[in-house]
XYZ file of C-alpha atoms in Angstrom:
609
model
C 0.000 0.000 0.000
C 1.103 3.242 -1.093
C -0.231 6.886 0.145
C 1.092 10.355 0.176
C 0.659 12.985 1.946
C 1.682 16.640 3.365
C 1.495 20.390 4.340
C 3.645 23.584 3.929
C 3.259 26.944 4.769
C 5.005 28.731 8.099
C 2.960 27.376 10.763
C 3.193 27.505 14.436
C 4.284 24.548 16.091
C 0.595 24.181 17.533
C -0.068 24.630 13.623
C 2.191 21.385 11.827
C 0.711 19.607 15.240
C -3.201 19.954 14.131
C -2.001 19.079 10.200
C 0.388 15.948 10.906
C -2.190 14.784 13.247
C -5.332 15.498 11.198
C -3.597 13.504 7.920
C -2.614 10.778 10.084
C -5.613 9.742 11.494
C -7.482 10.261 8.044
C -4.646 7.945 6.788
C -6.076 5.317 9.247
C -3.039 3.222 9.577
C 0.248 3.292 12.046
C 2.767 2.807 9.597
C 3.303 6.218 8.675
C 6.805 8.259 8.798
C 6.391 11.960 9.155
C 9.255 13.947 7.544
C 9.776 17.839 8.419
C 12.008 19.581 5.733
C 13.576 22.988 5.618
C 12.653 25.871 8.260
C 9.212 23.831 8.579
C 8.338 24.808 5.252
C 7.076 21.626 4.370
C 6.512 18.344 6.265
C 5.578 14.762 4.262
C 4.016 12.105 5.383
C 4.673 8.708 3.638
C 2.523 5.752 4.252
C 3.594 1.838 3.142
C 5.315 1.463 -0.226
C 5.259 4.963 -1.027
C 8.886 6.134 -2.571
C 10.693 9.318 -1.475
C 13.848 10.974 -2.346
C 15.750 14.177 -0.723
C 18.752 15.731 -0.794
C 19.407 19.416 0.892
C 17.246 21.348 -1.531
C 15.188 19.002 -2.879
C 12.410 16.552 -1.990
C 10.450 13.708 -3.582
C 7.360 11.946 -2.745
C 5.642 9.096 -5.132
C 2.012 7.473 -4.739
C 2.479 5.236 -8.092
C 5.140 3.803 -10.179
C 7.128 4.718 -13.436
C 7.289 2.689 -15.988
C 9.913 4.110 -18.495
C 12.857 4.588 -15.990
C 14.614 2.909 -17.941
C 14.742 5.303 -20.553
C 17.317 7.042 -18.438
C 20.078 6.828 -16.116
C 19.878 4.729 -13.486
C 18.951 5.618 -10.047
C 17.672 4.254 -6.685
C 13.622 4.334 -7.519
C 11.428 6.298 -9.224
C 11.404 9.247 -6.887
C 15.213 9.829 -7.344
C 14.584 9.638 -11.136
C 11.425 12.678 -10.871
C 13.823 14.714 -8.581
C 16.805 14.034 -11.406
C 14.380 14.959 -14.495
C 12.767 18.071 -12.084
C 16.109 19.635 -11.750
C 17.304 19.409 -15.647
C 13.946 19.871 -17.076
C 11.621 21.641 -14.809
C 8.486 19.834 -12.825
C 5.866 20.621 -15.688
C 9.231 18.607 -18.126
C 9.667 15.794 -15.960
C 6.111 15.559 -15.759
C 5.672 15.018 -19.644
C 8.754 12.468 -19.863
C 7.376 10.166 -17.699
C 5.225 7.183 -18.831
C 3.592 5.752 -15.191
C 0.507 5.819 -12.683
C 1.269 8.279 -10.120
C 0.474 11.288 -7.766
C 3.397 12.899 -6.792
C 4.735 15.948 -4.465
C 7.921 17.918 -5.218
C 9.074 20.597 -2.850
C 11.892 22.645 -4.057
C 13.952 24.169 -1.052
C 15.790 27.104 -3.092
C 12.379 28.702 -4.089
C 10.556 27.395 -1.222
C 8.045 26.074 -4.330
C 5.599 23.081 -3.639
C 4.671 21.219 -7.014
C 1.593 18.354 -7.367
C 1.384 16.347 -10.299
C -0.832 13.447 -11.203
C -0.578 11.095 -14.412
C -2.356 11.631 -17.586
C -5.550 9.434 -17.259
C -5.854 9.826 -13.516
C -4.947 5.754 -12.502
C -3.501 7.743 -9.073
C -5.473 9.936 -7.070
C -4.369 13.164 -5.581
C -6.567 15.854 -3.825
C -5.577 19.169 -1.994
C -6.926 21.385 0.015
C -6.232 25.274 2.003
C -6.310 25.909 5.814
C -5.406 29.315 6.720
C -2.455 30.165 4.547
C -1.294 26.316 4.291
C -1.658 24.253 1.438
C -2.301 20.012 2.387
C -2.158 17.333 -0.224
C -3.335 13.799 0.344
C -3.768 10.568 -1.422
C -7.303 10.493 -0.190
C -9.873 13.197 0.557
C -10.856 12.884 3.905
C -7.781 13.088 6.024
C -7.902 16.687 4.142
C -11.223 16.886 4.909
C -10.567 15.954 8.740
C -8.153 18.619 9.415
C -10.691 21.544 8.772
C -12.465 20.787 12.189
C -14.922 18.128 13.607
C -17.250 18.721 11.537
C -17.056 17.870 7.573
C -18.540 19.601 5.071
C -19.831 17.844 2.697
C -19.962 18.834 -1.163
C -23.903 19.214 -1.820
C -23.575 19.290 -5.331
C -21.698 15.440 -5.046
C -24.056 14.355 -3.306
C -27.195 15.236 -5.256
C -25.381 13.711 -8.246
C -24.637 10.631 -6.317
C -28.309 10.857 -5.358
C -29.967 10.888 -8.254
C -28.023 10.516 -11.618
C -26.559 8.456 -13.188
C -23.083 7.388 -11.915
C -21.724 8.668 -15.580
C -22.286 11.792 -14.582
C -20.710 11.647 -10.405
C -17.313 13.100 -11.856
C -18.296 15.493 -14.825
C -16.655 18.072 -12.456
C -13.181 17.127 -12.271
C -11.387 18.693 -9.868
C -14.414 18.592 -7.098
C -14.302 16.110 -4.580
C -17.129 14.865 -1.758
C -15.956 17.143 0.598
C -17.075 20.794 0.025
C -13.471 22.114 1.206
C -11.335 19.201 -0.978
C -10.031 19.632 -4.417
C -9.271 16.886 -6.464
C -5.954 17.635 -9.264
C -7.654 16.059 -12.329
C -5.700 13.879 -14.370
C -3.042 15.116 -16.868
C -2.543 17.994 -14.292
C -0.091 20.414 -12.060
C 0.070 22.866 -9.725
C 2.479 24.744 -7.831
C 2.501 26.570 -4.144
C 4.543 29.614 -3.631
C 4.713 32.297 -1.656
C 0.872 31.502 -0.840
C -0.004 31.661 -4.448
C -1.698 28.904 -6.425
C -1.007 28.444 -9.986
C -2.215 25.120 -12.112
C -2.378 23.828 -15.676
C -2.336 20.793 -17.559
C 0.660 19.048 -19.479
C -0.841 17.023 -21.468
C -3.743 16.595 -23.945
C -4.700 15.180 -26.875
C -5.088 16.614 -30.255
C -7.852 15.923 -33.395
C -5.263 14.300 -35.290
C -6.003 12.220 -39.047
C -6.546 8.740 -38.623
C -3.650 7.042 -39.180
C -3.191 4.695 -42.232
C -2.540 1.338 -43.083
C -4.020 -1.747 -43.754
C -5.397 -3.533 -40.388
C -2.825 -6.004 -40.752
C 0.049 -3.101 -40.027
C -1.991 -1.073 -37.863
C -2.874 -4.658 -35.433
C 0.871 -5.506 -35.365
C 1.641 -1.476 -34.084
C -1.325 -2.152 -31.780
C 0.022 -5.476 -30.367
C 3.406 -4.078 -29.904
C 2.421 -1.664 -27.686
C 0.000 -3.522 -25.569
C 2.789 -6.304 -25.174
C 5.498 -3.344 -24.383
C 2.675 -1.896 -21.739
C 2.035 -5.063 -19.844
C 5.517 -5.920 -19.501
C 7.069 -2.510 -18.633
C 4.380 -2.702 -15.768
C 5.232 -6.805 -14.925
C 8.509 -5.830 -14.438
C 7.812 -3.527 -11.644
C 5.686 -5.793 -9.242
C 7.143 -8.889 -7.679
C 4.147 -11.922 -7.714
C 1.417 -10.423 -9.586
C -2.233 -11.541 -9.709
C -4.878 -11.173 -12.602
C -8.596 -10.799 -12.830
C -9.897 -12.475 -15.371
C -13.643 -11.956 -17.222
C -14.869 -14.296 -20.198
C -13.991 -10.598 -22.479
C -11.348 -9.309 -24.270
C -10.034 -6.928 -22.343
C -8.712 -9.189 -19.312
C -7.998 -11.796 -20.971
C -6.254 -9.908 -23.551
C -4.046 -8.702 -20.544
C -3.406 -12.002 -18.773
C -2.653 -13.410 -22.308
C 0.313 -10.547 -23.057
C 1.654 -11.076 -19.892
C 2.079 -15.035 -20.448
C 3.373 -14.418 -24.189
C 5.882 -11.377 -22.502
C 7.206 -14.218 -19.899
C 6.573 -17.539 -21.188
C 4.420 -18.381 -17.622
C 1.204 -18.722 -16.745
C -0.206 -16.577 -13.569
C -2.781 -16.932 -11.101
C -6.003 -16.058 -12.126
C -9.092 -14.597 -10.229
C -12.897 -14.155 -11.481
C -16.072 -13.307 -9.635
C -18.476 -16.033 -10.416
C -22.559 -17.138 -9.712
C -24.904 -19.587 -10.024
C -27.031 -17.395 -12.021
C -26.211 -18.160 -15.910
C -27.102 -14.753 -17.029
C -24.002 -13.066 -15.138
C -21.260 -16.305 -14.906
C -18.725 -16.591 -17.512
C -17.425 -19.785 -16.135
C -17.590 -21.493 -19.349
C -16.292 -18.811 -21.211
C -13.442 -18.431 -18.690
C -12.503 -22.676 -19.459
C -10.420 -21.944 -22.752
C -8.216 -19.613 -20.965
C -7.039 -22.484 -18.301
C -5.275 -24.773 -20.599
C -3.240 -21.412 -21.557
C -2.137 -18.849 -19.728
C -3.400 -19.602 -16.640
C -1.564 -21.117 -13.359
C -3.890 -21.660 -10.862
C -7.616 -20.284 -11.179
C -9.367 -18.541 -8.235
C -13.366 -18.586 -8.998
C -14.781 -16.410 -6.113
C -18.623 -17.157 -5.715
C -21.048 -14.310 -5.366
C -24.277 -14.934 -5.142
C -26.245 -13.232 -2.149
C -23.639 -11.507 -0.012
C -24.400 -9.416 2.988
C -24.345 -6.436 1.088
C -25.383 -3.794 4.465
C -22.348 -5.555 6.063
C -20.036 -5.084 3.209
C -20.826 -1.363 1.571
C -19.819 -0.833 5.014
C -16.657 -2.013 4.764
C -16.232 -0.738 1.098
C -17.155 2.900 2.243
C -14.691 3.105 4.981
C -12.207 2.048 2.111
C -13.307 4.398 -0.609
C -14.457 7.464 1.739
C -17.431 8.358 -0.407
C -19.794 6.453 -1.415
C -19.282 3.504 -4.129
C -20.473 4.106 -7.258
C -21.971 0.842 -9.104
C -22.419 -2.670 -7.555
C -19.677 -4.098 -9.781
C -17.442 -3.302 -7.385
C -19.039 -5.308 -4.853
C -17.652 -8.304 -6.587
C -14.837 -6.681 -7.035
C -13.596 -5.875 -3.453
C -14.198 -9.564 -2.647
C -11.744 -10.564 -5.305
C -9.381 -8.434 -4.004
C -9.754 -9.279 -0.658
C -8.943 -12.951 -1.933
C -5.358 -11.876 -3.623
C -4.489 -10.273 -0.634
C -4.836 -13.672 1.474
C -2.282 -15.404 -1.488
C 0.567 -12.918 -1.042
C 0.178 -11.326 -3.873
C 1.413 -7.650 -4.657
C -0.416 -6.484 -7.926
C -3.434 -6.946 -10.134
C -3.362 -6.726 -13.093
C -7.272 -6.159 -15.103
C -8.583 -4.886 -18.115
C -9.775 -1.595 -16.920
C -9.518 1.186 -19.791
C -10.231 -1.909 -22.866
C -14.007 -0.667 -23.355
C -13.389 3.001 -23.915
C -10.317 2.495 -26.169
C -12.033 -0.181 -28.265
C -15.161 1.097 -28.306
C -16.393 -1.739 -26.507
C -19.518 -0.305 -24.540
C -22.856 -0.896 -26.027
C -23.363 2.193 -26.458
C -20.848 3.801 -28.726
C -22.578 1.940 -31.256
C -25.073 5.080 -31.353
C -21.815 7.258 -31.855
C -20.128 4.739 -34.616
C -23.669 4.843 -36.559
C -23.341 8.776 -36.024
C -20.217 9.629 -37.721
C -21.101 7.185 -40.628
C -24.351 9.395 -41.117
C -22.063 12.387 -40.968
C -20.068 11.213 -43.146
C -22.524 10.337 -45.855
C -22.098 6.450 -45.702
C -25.970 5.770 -45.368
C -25.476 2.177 -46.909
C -22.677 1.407 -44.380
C -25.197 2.949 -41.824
C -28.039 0.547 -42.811
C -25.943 -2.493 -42.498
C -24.199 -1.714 -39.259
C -27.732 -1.079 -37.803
C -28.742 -4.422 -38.831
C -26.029 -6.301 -37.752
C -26.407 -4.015 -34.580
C -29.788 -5.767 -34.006
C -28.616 -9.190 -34.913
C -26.035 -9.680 -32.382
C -27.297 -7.726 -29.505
C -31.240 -7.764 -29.275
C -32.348 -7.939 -25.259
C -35.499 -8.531 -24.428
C -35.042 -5.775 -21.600
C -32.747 -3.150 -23.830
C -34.348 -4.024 -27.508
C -32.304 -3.249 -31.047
C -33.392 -1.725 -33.924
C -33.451 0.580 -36.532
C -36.519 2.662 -34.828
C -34.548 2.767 -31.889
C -31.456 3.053 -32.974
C -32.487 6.539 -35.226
C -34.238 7.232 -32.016
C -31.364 7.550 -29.549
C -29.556 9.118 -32.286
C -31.818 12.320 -32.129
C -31.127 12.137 -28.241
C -27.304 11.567 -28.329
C -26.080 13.767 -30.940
C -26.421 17.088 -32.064
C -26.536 16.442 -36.280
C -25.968 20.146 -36.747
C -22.335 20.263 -35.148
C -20.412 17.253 -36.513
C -19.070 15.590 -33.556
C -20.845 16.965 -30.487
C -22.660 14.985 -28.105
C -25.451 15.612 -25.706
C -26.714 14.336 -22.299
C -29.464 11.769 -22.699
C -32.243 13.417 -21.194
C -33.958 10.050 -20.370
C -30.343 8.707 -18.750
C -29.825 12.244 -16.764
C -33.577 12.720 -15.916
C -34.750 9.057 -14.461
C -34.644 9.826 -11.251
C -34.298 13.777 -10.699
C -37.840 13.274 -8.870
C -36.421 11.376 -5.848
C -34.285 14.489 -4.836
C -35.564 16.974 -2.123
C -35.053 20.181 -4.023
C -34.675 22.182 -0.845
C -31.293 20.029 -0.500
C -30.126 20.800 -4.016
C -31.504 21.937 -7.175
C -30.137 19.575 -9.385
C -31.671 21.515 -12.296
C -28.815 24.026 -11.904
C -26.626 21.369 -13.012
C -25.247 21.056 -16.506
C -23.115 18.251 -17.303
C -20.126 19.371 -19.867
C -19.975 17.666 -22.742
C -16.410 17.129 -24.357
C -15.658 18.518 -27.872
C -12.506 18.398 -29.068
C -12.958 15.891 -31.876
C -14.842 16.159 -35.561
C -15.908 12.306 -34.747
C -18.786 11.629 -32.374
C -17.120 8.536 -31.205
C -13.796 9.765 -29.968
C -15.554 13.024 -28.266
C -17.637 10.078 -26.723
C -14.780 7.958 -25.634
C -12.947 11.348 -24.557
C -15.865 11.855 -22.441
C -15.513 8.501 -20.576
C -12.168 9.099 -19.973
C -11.715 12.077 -18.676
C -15.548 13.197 -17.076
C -17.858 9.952 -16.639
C -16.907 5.981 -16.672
C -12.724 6.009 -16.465
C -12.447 8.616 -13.473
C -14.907 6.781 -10.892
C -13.910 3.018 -11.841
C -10.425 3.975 -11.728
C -10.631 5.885 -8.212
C -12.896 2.690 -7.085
C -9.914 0.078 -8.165
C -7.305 2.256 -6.714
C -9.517 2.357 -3.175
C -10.160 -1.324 -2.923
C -6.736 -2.870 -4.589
C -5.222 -0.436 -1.734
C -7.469 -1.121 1.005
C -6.084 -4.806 1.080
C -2.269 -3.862 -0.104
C -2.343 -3.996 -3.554
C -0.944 -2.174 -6.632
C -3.354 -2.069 -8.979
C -2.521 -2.229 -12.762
C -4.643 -1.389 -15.829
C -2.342 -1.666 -18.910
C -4.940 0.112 -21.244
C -4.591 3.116 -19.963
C -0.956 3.261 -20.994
C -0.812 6.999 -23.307
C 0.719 5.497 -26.391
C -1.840 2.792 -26.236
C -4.432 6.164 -25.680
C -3.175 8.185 -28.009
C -2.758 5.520 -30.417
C -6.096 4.484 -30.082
C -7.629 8.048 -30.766
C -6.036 8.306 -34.156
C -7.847 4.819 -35.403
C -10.942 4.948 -37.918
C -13.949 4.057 -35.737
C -14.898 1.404 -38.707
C -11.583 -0.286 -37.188
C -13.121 -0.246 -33.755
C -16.767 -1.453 -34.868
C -17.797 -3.565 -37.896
C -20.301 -5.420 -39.090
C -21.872 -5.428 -35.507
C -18.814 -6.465 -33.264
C -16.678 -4.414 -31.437
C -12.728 -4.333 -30.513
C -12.190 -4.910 -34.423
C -8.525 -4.198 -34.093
C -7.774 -5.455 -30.787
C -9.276 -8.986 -32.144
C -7.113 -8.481 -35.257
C -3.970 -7.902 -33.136
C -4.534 -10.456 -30.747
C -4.465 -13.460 -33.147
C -1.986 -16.338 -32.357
C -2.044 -14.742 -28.722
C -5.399 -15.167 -27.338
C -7.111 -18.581 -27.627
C -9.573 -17.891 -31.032
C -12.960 -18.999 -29.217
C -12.046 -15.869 -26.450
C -10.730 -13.656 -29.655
C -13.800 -13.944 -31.756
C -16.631 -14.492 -28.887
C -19.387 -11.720 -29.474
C -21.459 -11.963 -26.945
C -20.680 -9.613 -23.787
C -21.018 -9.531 -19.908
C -18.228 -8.217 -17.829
C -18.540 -7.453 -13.787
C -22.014 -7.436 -14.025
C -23.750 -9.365 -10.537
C -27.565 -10.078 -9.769
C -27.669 -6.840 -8.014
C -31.361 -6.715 -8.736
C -32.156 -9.485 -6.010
C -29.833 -8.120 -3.407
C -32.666 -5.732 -3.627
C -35.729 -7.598 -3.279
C -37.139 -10.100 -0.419
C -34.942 -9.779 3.010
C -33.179 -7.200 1.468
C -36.144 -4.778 0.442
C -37.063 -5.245 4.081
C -33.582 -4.177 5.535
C -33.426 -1.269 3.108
C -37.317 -0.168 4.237
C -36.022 -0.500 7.708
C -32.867 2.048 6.759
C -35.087 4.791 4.374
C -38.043 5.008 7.655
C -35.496 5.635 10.222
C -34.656 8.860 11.360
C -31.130 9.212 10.990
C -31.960 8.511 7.156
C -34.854 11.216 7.125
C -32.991 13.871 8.994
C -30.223 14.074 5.989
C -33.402 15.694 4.512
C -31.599 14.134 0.749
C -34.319 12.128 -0.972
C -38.111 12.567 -1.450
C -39.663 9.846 1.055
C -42.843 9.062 -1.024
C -40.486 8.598 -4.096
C -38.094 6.544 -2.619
C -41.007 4.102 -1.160
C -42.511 4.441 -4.714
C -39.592 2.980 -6.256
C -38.636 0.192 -3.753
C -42.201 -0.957 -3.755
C -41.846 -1.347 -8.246
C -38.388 -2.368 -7.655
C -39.596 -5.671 -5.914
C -42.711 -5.954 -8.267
C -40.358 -5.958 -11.333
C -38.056 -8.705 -9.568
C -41.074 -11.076 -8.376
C -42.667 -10.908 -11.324
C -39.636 -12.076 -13.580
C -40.587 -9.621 -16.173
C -38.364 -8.151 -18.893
C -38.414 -4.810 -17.468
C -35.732 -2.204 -16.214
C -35.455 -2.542 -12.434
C -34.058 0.113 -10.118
C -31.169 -1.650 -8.760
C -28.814 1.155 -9.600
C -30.701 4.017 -7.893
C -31.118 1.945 -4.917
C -27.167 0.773 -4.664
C -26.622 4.694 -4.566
C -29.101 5.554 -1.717
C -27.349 3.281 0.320
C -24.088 3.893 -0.362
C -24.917 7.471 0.273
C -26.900 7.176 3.381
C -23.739 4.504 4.733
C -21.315 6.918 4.087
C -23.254 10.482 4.900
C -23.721 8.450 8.585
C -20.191 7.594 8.561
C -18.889 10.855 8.462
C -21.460 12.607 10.988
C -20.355 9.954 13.642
């Protein structure tokens, strides 16, 4: 486990006394080293695995890892290499040579100048915050939050988001946090503290460039190299790594790079149930007889999910955003009992190969830009034919349908909030908590195509940011590094210069990953269609026992005194929740809205005791 965290300013000694203390008990472990440097200027604290470097001027602190050190001269870890590159290049210079996850804090002791940076697609998390005239910076927002006083404030606009939307839209503000006093440094970012002056920027971004050319062959073997170059650059900094492992591409592809890289198979671990509709046991079979050592099926069926959100919000602090992650922290906790010091997953593989259901609607928009109406008719069709739900139904009605929603036809490339996604559940809000009308959700535009501004979106305002912050939380809360290949920038920036028609065809996604994974991946994983991921049977968690515990928590009157929700709309929507689940009909539940509330409602209680 790896944190960082510290204060500068001149303080009184009664000062650095509230601040040290404040960040270590938000840290919420003992083995912490507190380091005071220069006239008290600046004081670190370093938690676990975190790497530091100092000399008399100069000093280092790293939440994350590098992965291109070797690119230079050699030195003692990856903080002495930052410090090396900060003093030839400048901070905002080493920040753009460096190819790695990380958060880190520079102080320079000559200009009595403290520098935060965080990596380009935000796999570390960094937040700040000011007390007085003293900046803080912490691996995790609430020690920050803590040191303002006993009581937190909490950010109202977070939690009427959390409330009601949908989790896409929890982090459209990037550099908010829970906590009404807490920044968060977005990713790609950096900001220096001098002389009580705050100045910030980005260093990176990334451009509408041409699509690169090539036939798929070429442009698959460029694509393969650099997924094989990213998974072993990362294997080579972790000791006995671990792998979760889905029936899909994306882990799989992952766990299959880093056996081809090494020659040996690795331990594997998947979430698995006895419902059909969410197990990819079979599909997981092929992989066995390949790269795979030892596999770890962990069985989730009906866990005690009051007992373990619990546990899950004390990890995250704030409130968890989907019930994926449910299975997710219990396959962690299992690598943690094996001795393992990394996993490795597939996080990042949707949104660079358009691999979410939904950029289908943003494929099919570009080719009706772009005049290819033939193209258009057939990719609808095949659209239909692989993926028709009896829940989520596909077709050409439907599909024209969302496009009027999801794209604005008179500005090539810019897409809009789905008013039906945004709006579901605005009614369950109190409005004299928040008025969540006043909130307009930024839509990214940088792009002429409708897909990439839609994958830039995920990335940077809606699906990366909160799955990555949740994988960091629980891969940390039991010791782990976690790893996520895809979101290596060459793979990213690759990625954002490839035709969408190489990213969907004829009604499958991941065109060129599948092309570049031949003779690599097993070819009934490579060419499988079909698509389920860390989805659980969340719906009946819901329902029965569970509906009861839940009406038990919304009636009593810590849960009413938040004054957050709308109680007859709430009631309304348990009460159709468990008529949709008894009555086994193909109809949209409210599982997600109801994971929220009590996530919120755990962790709002949390932080008032």
């Amino acid at each position: 486990m790896s944190r960082i965290a510290g204060f500068t300013g001149h303080q009184s000694l009664e000062m650095t006394n509230i601040l040290s203390d404040g960040l270590i008990r938000g840290m919420g472990v003992s083995s912490i080293k507190l380091h005071s440097f220069g006239e008290d200027n600046i004081n670190f604290v370093i938690q676990g695995k975190a790497q530091s470097f100092y000399t008399q001027n100069l000093w280092v602190v790293l939440d994350g890892l590098i992965y291109n050190s070797d690119e230079f001269e050699t030195t003692q870890n990856d903080a002495e290499l930052i410090g090396i590159l900060y003093l030839r290049f400048g901070f905002i210079g080493a920040l753009e040579r460096l190819n790695g996850d990380f958060g880190i804090a520079l102080y320079d002791g000559k200009t009595d100048s403290l520098y935060l940076g965080r990596d380009r697609l935000g796999v570390r998390p960094l937040y700040w915050t000011l007390l007085d005239n003293h900046l803080a910076f912490a691996s995790r927002p609430l020690p920050l939050a803590k040191i303002h006083g006993k009581s937190i404030t909490l950010n109202k606009g977070f939690v009427a988001r959390f409330a009601v939307c949908h989790y896409r839209y929890f982090d459209n503000i990037p550099d908010e946090s829970p906590y009404k006093e807490v920044f968060q440094l977005p990713s790609a970012s950096w900001l220096k503290w001098n002389n009580g002056k705050i100045s910030s920027g980005i260093y990176w971004q990334l451009e509408d460039k041409p699509d690169l050319e090539g036939t798929i062959e070429d442009l698959a073997s460029r694509y393969k190299f650099l997924l094989l170059d990213a998974v072993n650059r990362r294997l080579q900094k972790v000791c006995k790594p671990a792998f979760t492992l889905s029936g899909g591409m994306d882990s799989s592809s992952v766990l299959a790079c880093a056996s081809h890289n090494t020659g040996q198979r690795f331990d594997a671990f998947s979430s698995v149930y006895h419902d059909k509709t969410y197990d990819e046991s079979q599909d997981i079979q092929v992989m066995l007889s390949g790269p795979v050592q030892t596999w770890n099926p962990i069985q989730v069926d009906n866990p005690d999910i009051f007992q373990l959100i619990q546990r899950m919000v004390t990890a995250h602090d704030e409130p968890v955003a989907t019930a994926t992650w449910l299975s997710h922290f219990l396959v962690c906790e299992a690598i943690s009992k094996g001795g393992y010091d990394a996993v490795f997953g597939g996080l990042g593989g949707d949104e660079l190969n358009a691999g979410e259901y939904e950029y289908f609607f943003f494929h099919f928009a570009d080719l009706q830009g772009q005049g290819y109406d033939d193209n258009l008719t057939t990719e609808i069709k095949a659209w239909a034919h692989y993926h028709d739900h009896p829940i989520f139904r596909k077709n050409s009605e439907i599909a024209l349908a969302t496009l009027s929603r999801v794209v604005d036809t008179k500005n090539p490339g810019r897409c809009l909030v789905d008013p039906q996604r945004f709006n579901r559940y605005s009614k369950a809000l109190n409005p004299d908590y928040f008025d969540i009308s006043s909130f307009l959700p930024i839509m990214e535009h940088r792009f002429s195509s409708y897909l990439k501004n839609r994958t830039w979106q995920d990335l940077s305002r809606e699906t990366a940011p909160c799955c990555l912050r949740a994988e960091d939380r629980q891969t940390k809360a039991f010791g782990l590094y976690n790893i996520a290949p895809f979101f290596d920038d060459r793979l990213v920036e690759f990625m954002f210069r490839i035709s969408g028609n190489l990213k969907i065809k004829n009604g499958v996604t991941k065109v060129l990953l599948r092309e570049a994974m031949k003779t690599i991946l097993p070819e009934e994983t490579r060419t499988r269609i079909k698509k389920t991921g860390w989805n659980a049977p969340a719906h009946l968690w819901f329902s029965g026992q569970g509906r009861e515990l839940l009406l038990d928590r919304v009636h009593s009157q810590h849960f009413q005194a938040k004054s957050v929700f709308r109680m007859e709309e709430v009631l309304h929507l348990i009460s159709e929740h468990e008529q949709i689940v008894q009555s086994g009909i193909n109809q949209e539940n409210h599982m997600m809205f109801l994971w929220q509330l009590l996530n919120l409602d755990v962790w709002m209680e949390a932080i008032q005791t």
